XYZ file of C-alpha atoms in Angstrom:
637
model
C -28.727 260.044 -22.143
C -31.216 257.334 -24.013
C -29.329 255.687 -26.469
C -30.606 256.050 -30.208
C -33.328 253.499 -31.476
C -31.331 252.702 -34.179
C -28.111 251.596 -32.207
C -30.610 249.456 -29.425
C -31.889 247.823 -32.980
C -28.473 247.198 -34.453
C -26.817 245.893 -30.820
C -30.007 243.607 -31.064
C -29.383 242.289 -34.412
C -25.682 241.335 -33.656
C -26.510 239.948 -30.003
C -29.188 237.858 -31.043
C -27.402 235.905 -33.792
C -24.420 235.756 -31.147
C -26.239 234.483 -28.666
C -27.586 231.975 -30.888
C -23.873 230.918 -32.376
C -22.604 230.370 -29.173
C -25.830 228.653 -28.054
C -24.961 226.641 -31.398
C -21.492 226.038 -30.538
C -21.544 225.050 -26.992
C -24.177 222.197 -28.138
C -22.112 220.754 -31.003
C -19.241 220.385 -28.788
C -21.177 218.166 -26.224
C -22.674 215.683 -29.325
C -21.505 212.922 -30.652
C -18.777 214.055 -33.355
C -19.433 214.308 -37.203
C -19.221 216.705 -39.972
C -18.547 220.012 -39.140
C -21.824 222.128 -40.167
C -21.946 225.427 -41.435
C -24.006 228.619 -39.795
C -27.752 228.456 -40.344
C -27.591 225.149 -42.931
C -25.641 222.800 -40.976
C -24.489 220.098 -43.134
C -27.630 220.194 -45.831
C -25.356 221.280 -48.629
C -22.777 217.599 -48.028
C -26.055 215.254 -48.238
C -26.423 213.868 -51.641
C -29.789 213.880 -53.470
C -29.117 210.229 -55.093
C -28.403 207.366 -52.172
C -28.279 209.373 -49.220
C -27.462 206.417 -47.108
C -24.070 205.583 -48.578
C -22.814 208.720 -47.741
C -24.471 208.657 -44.017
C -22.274 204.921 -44.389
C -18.979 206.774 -45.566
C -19.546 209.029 -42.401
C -20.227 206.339 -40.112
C -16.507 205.003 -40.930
C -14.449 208.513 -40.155
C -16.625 209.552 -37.391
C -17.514 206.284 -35.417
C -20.733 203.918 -35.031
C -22.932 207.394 -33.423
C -22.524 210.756 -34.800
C -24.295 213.786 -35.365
C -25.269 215.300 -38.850
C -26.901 218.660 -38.176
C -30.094 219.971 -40.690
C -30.576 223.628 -40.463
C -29.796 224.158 -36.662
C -31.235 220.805 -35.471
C -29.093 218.170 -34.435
C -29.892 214.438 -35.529
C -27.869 211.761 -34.106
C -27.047 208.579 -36.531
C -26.420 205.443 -35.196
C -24.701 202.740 -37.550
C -24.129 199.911 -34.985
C -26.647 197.389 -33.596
C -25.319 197.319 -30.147
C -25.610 201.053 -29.832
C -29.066 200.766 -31.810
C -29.826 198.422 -28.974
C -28.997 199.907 -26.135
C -30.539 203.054 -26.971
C -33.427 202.454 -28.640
C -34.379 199.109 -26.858
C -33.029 199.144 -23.104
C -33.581 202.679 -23.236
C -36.778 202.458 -24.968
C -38.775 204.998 -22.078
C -36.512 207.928 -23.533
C -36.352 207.167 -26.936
C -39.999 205.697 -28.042
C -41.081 209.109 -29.169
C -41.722 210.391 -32.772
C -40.105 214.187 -33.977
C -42.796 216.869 -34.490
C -44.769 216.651 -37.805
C -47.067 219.151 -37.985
C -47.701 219.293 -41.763
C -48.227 215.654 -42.138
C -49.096 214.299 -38.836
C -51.100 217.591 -37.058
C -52.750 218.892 -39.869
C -53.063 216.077 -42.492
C -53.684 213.478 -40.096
C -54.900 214.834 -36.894
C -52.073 212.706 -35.266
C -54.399 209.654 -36.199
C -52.491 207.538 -37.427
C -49.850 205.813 -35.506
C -46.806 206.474 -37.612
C -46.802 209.629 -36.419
C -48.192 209.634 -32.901
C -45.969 210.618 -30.291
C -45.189 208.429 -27.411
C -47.995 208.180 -24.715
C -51.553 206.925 -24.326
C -52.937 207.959 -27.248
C -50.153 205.703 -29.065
C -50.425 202.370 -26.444
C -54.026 202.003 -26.980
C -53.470 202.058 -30.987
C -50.327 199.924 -30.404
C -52.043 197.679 -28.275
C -55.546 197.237 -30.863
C -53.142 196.812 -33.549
C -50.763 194.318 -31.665
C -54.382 192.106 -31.085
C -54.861 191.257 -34.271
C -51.243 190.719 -34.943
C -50.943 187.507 -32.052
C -49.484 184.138 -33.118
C -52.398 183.251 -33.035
C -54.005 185.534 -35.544
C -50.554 184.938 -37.794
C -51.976 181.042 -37.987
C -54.951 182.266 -39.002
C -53.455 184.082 -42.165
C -51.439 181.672 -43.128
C -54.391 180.173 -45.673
C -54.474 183.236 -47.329
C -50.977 183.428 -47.356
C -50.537 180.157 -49.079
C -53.618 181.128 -51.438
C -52.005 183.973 -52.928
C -48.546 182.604 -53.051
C -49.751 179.815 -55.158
C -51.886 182.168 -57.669
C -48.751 184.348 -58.423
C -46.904 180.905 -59.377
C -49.543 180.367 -62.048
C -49.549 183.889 -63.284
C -45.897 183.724 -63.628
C -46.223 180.299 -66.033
C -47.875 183.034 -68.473
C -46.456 186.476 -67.598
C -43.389 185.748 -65.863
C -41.602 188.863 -67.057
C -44.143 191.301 -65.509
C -43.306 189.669 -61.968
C -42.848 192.768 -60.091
C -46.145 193.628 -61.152
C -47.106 190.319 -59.517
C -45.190 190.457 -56.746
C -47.201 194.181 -55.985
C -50.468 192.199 -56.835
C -49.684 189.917 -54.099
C -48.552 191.845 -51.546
C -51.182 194.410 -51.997
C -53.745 191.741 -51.726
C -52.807 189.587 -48.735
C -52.559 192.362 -46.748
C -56.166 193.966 -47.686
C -57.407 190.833 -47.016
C -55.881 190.880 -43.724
C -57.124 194.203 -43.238
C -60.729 193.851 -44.842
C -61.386 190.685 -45.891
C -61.574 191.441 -49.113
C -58.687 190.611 -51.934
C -57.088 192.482 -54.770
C -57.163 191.350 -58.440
C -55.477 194.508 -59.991
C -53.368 196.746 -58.975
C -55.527 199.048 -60.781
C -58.497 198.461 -58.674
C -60.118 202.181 -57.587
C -59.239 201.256 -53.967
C -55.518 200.280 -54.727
C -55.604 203.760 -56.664
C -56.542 205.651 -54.104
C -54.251 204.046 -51.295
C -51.495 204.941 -53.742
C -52.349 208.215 -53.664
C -52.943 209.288 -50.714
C -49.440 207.873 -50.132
C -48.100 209.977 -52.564
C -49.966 213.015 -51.657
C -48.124 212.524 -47.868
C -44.820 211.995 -48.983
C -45.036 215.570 -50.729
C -46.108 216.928 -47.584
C -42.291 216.616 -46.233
C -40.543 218.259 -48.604
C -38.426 221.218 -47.169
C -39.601 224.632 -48.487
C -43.227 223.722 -49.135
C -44.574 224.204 -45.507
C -42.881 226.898 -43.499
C -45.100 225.655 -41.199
C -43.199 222.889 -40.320
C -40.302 225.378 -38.815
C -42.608 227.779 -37.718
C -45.505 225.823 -35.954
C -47.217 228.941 -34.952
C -48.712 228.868 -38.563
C -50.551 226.491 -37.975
C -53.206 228.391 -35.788
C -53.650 230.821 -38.545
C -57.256 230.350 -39.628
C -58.198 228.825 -43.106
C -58.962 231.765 -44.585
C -55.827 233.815 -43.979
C -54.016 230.187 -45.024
C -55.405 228.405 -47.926
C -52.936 225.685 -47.934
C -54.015 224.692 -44.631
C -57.492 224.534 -45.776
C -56.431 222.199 -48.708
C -54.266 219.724 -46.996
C -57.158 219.733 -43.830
C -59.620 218.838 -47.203
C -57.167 215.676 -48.393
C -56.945 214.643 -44.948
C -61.056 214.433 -44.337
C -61.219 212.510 -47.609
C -58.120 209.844 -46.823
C -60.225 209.353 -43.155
C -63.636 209.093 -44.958
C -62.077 206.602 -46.994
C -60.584 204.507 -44.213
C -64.003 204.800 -42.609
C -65.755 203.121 -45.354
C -63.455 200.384 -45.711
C -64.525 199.854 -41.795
C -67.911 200.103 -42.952
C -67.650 197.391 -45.464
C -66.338 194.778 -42.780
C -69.573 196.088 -40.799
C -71.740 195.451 -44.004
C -70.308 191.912 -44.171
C -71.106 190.554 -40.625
C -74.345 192.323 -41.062
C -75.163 190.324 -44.434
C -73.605 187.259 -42.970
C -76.193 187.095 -40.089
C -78.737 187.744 -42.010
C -78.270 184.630 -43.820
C -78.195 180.922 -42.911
C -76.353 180.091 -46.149
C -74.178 182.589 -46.253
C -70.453 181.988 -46.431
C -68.282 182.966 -43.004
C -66.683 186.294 -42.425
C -62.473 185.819 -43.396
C -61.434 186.877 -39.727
C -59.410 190.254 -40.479
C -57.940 192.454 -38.388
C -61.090 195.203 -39.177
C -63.292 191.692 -38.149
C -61.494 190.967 -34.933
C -61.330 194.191 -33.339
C -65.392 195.497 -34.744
C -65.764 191.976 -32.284
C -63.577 192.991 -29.707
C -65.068 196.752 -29.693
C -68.534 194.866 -29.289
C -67.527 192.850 -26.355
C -65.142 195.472 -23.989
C -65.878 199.799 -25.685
C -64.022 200.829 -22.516
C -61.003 198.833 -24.223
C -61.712 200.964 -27.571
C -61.578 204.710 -26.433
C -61.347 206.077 -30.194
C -63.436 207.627 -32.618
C -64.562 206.045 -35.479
C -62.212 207.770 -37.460
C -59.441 207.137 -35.395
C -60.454 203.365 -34.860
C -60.624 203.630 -39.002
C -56.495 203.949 -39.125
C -55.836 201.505 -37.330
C -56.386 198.857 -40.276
C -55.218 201.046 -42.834
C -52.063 201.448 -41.649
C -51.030 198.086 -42.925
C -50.931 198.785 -46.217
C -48.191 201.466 -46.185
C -46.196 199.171 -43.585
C -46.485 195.651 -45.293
C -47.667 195.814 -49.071
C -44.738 197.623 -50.686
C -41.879 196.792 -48.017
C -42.424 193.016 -48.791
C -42.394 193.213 -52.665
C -39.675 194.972 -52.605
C -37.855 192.430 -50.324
C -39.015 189.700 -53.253
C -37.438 191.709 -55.451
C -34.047 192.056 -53.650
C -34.230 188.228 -53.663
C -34.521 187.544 -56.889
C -31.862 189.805 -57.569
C -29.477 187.964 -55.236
C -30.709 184.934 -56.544
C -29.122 185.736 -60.163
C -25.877 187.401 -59.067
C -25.035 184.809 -56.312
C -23.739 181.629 -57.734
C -25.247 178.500 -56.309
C -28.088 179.896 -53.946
C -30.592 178.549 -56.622
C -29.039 174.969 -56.474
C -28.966 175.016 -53.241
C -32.252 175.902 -52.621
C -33.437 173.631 -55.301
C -31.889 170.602 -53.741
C -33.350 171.048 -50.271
C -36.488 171.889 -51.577
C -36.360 168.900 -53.723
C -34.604 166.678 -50.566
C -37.531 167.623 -48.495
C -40.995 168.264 -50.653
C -40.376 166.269 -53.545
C -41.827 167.209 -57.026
C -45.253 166.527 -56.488
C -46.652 169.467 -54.389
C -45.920 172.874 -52.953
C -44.002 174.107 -50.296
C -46.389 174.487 -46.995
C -45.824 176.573 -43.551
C -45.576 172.924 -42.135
C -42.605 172.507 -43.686
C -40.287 175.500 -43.037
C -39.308 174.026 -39.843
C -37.650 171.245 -42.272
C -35.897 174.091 -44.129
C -33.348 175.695 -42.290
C -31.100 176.833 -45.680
C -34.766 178.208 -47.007
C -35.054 180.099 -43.809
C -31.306 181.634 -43.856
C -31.978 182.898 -46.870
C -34.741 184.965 -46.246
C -33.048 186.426 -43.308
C -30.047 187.062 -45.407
C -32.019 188.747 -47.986
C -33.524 190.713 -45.087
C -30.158 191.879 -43.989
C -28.170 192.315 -47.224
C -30.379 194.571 -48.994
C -33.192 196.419 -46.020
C -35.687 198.349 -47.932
C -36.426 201.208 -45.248
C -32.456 202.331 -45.718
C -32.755 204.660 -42.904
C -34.768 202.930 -39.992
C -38.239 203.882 -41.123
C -39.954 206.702 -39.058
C -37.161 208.233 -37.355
C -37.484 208.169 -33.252
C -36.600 211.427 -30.651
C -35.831 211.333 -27.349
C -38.360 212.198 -24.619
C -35.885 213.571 -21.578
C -32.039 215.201 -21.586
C -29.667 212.068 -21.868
C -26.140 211.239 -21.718
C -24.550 208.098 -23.517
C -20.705 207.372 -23.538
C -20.111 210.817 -22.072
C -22.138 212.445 -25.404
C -25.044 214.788 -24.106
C -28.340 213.938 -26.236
C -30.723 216.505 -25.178
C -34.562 216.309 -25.399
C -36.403 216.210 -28.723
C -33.048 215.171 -30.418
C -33.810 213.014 -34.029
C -32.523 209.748 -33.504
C -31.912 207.902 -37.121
C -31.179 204.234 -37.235
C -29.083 203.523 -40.084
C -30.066 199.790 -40.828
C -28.355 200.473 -43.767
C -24.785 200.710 -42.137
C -25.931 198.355 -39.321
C -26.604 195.589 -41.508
C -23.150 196.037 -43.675
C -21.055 196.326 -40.869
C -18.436 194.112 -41.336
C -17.950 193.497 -37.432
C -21.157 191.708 -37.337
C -21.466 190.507 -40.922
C -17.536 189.689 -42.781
C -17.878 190.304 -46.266
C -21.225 192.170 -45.609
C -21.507 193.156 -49.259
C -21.634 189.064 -50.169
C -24.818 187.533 -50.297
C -24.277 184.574 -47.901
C -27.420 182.509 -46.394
C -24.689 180.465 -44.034
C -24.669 183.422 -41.707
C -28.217 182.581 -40.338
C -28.167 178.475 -40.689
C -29.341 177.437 -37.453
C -28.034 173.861 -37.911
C -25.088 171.918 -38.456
C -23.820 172.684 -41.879
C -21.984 169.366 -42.212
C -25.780 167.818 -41.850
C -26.857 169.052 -44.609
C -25.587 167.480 -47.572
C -26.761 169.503 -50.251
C -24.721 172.646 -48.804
C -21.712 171.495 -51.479
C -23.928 173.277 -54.489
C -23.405 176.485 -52.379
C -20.136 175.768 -51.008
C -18.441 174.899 -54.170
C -20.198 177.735 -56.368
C -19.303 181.010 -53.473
C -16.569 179.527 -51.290
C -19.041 181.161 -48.801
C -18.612 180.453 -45.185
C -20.721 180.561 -42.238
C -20.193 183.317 -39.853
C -18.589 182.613 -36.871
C -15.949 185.221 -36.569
C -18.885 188.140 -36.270
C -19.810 190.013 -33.468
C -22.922 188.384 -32.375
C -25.934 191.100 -33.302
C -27.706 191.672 -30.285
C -31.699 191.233 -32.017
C -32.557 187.647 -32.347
C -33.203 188.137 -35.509
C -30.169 188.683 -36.297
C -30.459 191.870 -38.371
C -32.069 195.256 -37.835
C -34.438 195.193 -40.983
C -37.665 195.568 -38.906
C -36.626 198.496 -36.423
C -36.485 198.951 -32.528
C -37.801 198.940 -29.271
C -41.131 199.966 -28.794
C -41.298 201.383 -32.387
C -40.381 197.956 -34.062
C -42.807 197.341 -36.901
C -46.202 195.009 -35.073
C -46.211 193.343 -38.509
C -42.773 192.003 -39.001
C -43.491 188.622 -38.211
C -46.162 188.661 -40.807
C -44.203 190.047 -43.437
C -41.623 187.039 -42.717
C -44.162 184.588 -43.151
C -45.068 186.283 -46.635
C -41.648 186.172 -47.645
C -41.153 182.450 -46.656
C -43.458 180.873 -48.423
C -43.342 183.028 -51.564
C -39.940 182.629 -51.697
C -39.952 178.580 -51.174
C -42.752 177.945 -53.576
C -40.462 180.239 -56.360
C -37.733 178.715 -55.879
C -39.553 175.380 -55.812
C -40.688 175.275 -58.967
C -38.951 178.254 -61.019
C -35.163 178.260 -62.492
C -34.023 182.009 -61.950
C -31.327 183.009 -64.228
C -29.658 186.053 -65.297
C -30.914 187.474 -68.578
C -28.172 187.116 -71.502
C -26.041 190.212 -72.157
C -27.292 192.400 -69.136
C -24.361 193.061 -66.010
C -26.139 193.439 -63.072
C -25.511 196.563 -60.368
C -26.407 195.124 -56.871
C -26.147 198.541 -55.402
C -28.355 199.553 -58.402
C -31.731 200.630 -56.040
C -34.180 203.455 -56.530
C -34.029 206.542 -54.230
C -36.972 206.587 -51.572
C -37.692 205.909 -48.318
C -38.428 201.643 -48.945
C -36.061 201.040 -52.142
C -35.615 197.893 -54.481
C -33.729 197.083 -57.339
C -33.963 199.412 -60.352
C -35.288 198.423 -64.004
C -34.693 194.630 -62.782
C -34.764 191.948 -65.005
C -34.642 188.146 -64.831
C -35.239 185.090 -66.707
C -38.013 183.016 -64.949
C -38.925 179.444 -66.230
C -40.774 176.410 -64.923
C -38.407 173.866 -64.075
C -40.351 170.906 -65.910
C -44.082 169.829 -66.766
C -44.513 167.734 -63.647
C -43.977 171.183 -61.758
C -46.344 173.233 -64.030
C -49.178 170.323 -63.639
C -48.265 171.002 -59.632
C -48.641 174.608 -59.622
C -51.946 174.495 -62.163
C -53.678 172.157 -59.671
C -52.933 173.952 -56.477
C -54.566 176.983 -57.923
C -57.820 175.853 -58.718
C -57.695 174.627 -55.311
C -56.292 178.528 -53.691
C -59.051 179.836 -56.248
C -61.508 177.944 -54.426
C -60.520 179.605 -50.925
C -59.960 183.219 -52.675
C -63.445 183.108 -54.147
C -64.844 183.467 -50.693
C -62.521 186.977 -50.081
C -64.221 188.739 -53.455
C -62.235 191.487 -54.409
C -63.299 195.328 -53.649
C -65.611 196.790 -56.046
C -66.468 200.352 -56.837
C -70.421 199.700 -55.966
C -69.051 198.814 -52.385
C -66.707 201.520 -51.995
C -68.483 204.255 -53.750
C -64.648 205.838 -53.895
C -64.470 209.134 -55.155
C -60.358 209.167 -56.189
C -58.336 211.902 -54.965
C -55.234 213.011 -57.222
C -52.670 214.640 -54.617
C -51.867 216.765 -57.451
C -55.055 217.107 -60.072
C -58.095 217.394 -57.888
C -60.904 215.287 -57.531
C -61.730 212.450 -60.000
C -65.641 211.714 -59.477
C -65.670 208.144 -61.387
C -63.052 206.391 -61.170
C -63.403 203.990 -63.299
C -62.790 206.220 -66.216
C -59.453 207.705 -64.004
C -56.598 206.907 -66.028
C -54.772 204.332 -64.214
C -51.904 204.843 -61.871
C -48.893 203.326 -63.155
C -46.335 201.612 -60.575
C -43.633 204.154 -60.987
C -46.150 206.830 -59.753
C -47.972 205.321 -57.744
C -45.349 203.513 -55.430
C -42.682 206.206 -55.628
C -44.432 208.476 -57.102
C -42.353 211.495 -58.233
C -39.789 213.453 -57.164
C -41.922 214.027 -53.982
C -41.697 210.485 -52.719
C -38.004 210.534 -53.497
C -35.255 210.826 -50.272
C -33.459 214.330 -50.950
C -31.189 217.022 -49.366
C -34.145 218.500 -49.037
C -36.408 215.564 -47.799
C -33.901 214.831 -45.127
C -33.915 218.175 -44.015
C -37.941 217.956 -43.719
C -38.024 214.012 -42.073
C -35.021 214.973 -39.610
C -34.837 218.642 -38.895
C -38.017 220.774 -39.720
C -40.278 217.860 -38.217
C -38.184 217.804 -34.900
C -37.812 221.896 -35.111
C -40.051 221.178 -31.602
C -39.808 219.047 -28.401
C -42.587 216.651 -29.449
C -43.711 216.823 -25.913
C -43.579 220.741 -25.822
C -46.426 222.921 -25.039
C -48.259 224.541 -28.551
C -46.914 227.784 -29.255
C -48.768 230.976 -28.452
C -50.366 232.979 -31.381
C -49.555 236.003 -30.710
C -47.332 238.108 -32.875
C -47.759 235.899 -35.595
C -46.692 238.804 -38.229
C -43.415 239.180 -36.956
C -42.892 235.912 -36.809
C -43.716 235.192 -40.400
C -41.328 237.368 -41.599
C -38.895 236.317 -39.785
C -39.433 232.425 -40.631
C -39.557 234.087 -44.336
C -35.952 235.536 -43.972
C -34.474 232.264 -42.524
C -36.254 230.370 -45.005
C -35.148 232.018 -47.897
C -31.404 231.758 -46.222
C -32.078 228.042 -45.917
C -33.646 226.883 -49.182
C -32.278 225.809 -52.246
C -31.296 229.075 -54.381
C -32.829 231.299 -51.868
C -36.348 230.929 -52.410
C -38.695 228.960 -50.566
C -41.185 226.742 -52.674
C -44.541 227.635 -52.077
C -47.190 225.040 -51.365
C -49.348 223.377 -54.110
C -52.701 223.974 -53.944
């Protein structure tokens, strides 16, 4: 006799969630340990909303250097040691170079142009490879004018406006690396072009937040046409207008080798990384097998990667600066031993530094501004690693966070301590008794030695490590040694200072930070006065962007489409940079970076369309199991 529809429906609906528990079950068992996750929401509701990292820290200490948190029924492994970080994400690099699945973001924002979100294979080696050109030692030398340029005009805005100077610091970041980019420099961080970088970056961040996009845990959506899915339509919009914009910054490099050919008198091109490869695209196509709006991201994505990152870092250092006793003397006196008080600090002399360059390696370790590794990585292929199964399109998170506070490599990592990275004999330096005596600091011998040369795991791994690292170093090098050159850095009177005090986003710096900056005497504020009539003299030939060249039309990710944007009411830094609560590292960002974005092998085939209906409702029903007070957020439009 045919059993009753009703009773085939209701075995199904207790088989199928079954099935899946024990599917669950036997996979958590073969993992690296860590919290134990609930049915459906895994460990979502333990995460914190404010400094998600410490407790991914506390976790790393009861459940070993590589665990597992899980986010929704996704695994994502956490790995809060630098060996492990190493030998995974570095000698195993050909399984773990990969990105998760972003389909909001990276499939239907982007197109998957942009590197940050292209999964391992061709497509990402000839971008890495274009990008990596322009990045050569020898191209670093070439910057390094610039570099000194802008270093030395924030040191004469800071004689008149020295308590805005993270504000400066953001001007100068911001600028060397458009010039890099385009050639062209930034005066204002309220420049239409600086605007509208801002916001685009805003606009993506809120693509990630869990809830929004049920797309991103049912890719399927994604084929639905515009019509039927008006979101889609909207974020597909934003995304032609962010390339369009990337395109005409391309266009104004063209424009200026055009205009410099023309003319005999005309001033040479600043060789930027848009410059070198237009050049290189001339010489060898075949080598350049992109679009032009895929050829367009390649230059923009420095300014998401190296503008903010490295401000922040200057921040970080000022605030170790004024809770550290005798790092400022000490840095004084070899600065003093070696350039005297008659002109800057140059590249030529970092070599004859070697407390200067501990420093900024110790400021690079103590206080990393991507918390959580950056742009998480997944595995490629099934692996096993100290008898843990990590199976394919696993999120791998590197904590650099935990790595670079773990006391086995770093004693005392809390203390800010430049003698962990001298490369010299202390005793040969004489002026080391202003640090010794102030922080009874000592060097770090008793550490486990970190396998990066570096030292520290600030910049990432493997395959994925940021291409720009080295020039963000060199940024932070001489900004810092000119600073501390010729500014005293004090605490401000009457404030206690919180060094674990940071904002909550993916690249973090201190919060509300305040210090007392000062010239340290009139022979140092003639110095810094003369050099920059003498960097304004090199920065005149980079002119700054201008609306007439840009003909920008600014995009608000949130109030449409502002046609002049000169009368746009300016961005300020706290929405700009991180932006609002969509820019902001929550449960529910976590659950979006490290479990809806890896809900797919990124190296699986595109789901079929059919039965889309029943699909929707069922992604409805889990989502409204899974979000925050059972409702799912729809998407702004």
């Amino acid at each position: 006799m045919d059993l009753p529809l009703w009773t085939i429906a209701c075995s199904f609906a207790v088989l199928i969630p079954l099935s899946i528990l024990v599917h669950d079950v036997l996979l958590w068992k073969r993992l690296p340990p860590g919290p134990r996750p609930l049915p459906l929401i895994g460990n979502k509701h333990e995460i914190p909303s404010h400094h998600p990292w410490i407790k991914f820290q506390e976790w790393s200490r009861k459940y070993g250097p590589i665990y597992t948190v899980w986010l929704g029924r996704r695994p994502t492994i956490v790995i809060s040691d630098a060996v492990i970080a190493s030998e995974l994400l570095e000698k195993r690099s050909a399984k773990y170079s990969t990105r998760p699945r972003f389909v909001t973001m990276g499939e239907i924002y982007w197109d998957m142009a942009s590197i940050l979100v292209q999964p391992y294979g061709k497509e990402w080696l000839v971008r890495r490879k274009l990008l990596h050109s322009a990045l050569t030692p020898r191209a670093l030398e070439n910057y390094k004018g610039l570099q000194e340029a802008e270093s030395a005009r924030l040191c004469y805005q800071l004689l008149s406006n020295a308590k805005d100077f993270e504000a400066l610091f953001d001007r100068l970041t911001a600028s060397i690396v458009f010039a890099i980019s385009y050639g062209h420099r930034v005066d204002d961080m309220r420049s239409p072009v600086v605007r509208q970088r801002l916001e685009f970056m805003q606009y993506v961040s809120g693509l990630n937040v869990p809830g929004a996009y049920l797309v991103e845990s049912f890719p399927a959506l994604k084929y639905l046409p515009d019509w039927i899915a008006p979101w889609k339509a909207e974020i597909k919009r934003r995304g032609r207008i962010e390339a369009e914009a990337n395109m005409k910054l391309v266009r104004v490099v063209e424009d200026d080798i055009e205009s410099a050919g023309k003319s005999h008198n005309a001033a040479p091109v600043f060789n930027s990384l848009t410059k070198q490869l237009l050049e290189n695209r001339k010489l060898d196509p075949g080598a350049f097998p992109l679009s032009e709006r895929n050829f367009s991201f390649i230059p923009a994505s420095l300014f998401g990667a190296g503008s903010d990152t490295t401000a922040s870092t200057l921040c970080s250092a000022m605030l170790a600066v004024v809770t550290t006793p005798g790092i400022l003397e000490t840095a004084q006196a070899e600065l003093d031993s070696v350039i005297g008080p008659d002109r800057l600090p140059m590249f030529s002399d970092i070599r004859s530094l070697p407390y200067l360059r501990a420093l900024c390696k110790e400021v690079l370790r103590w206080r990393p501004v991507a918390v959580l590794g950056g742009t998480p990585h997944a595995s490629s292929e099934d692996d096993h690693y100290r008898g843990f199964y990590i199976p394919k399109g696993t999120v791998i998170l590197g904590n650099s966070w935990a790595i670079n506070l773990n006391p086995e490599y770093y004693p005392d990592p809390d203390r800010f301590n430049p003698l962990r990275f001298l490369d010299v004999d202390s005793d040969s330096l004489p002026y080391l008794e202003h640090h010794n005596k102030s922080s009874n600091a000592t060097a770090n011998a008793s550490g486990l030695a970190h396998p990066n040369k570096s030292g520290h795991s600030s910049f990432g791994w493997g395959r994925r490590i940021c291409p720009g690292a080295e020039l963000a170093s060199n940024t932070l090098l001489i900004t810092l040694s000119r600073l501390l050159w010729g500014f005293d850095i004090r605490p401000v009177p009457g404030i206690v200072y919180d060094t674990l005090d940071y904002t909550n986003g993916f690249n973090i710096r201190p919060r509300g930070l305040r210090v007392g900056i000062e010239i340290r005497s009139q022979r140092h504020r003639d110095v810094v006065a003369r050099e920059y009539e003498a960097a304004m003299g090199f920065l005149e030939t980079l002119t700054p962007f201008t609306e007439s060249m840009l003909q920008l039309s600014m995009v608000s990710p949130f109030f449409g489409t502002t046609k002049n944007p000169t009368s746009a009411k300016p961005c300020s830094r706290a929405k700009a940079t991180r932006p609002s609560s969509t820019s902001v590292i929550t449960t529910r960002h976590l659950c979006s970076i490290f479990a809806t974005a890896a809900h797919n092998s990124p190296t699986a085939p595109a789901p079929k369309t059919k039965h889309l209906a029943p699909s929707f409702i069922s992604a409805l029903l889990i989502e409204w199991m899974l979000t925050d007070k059972g409702s799912s957020k729809a998407p702004s439009s």
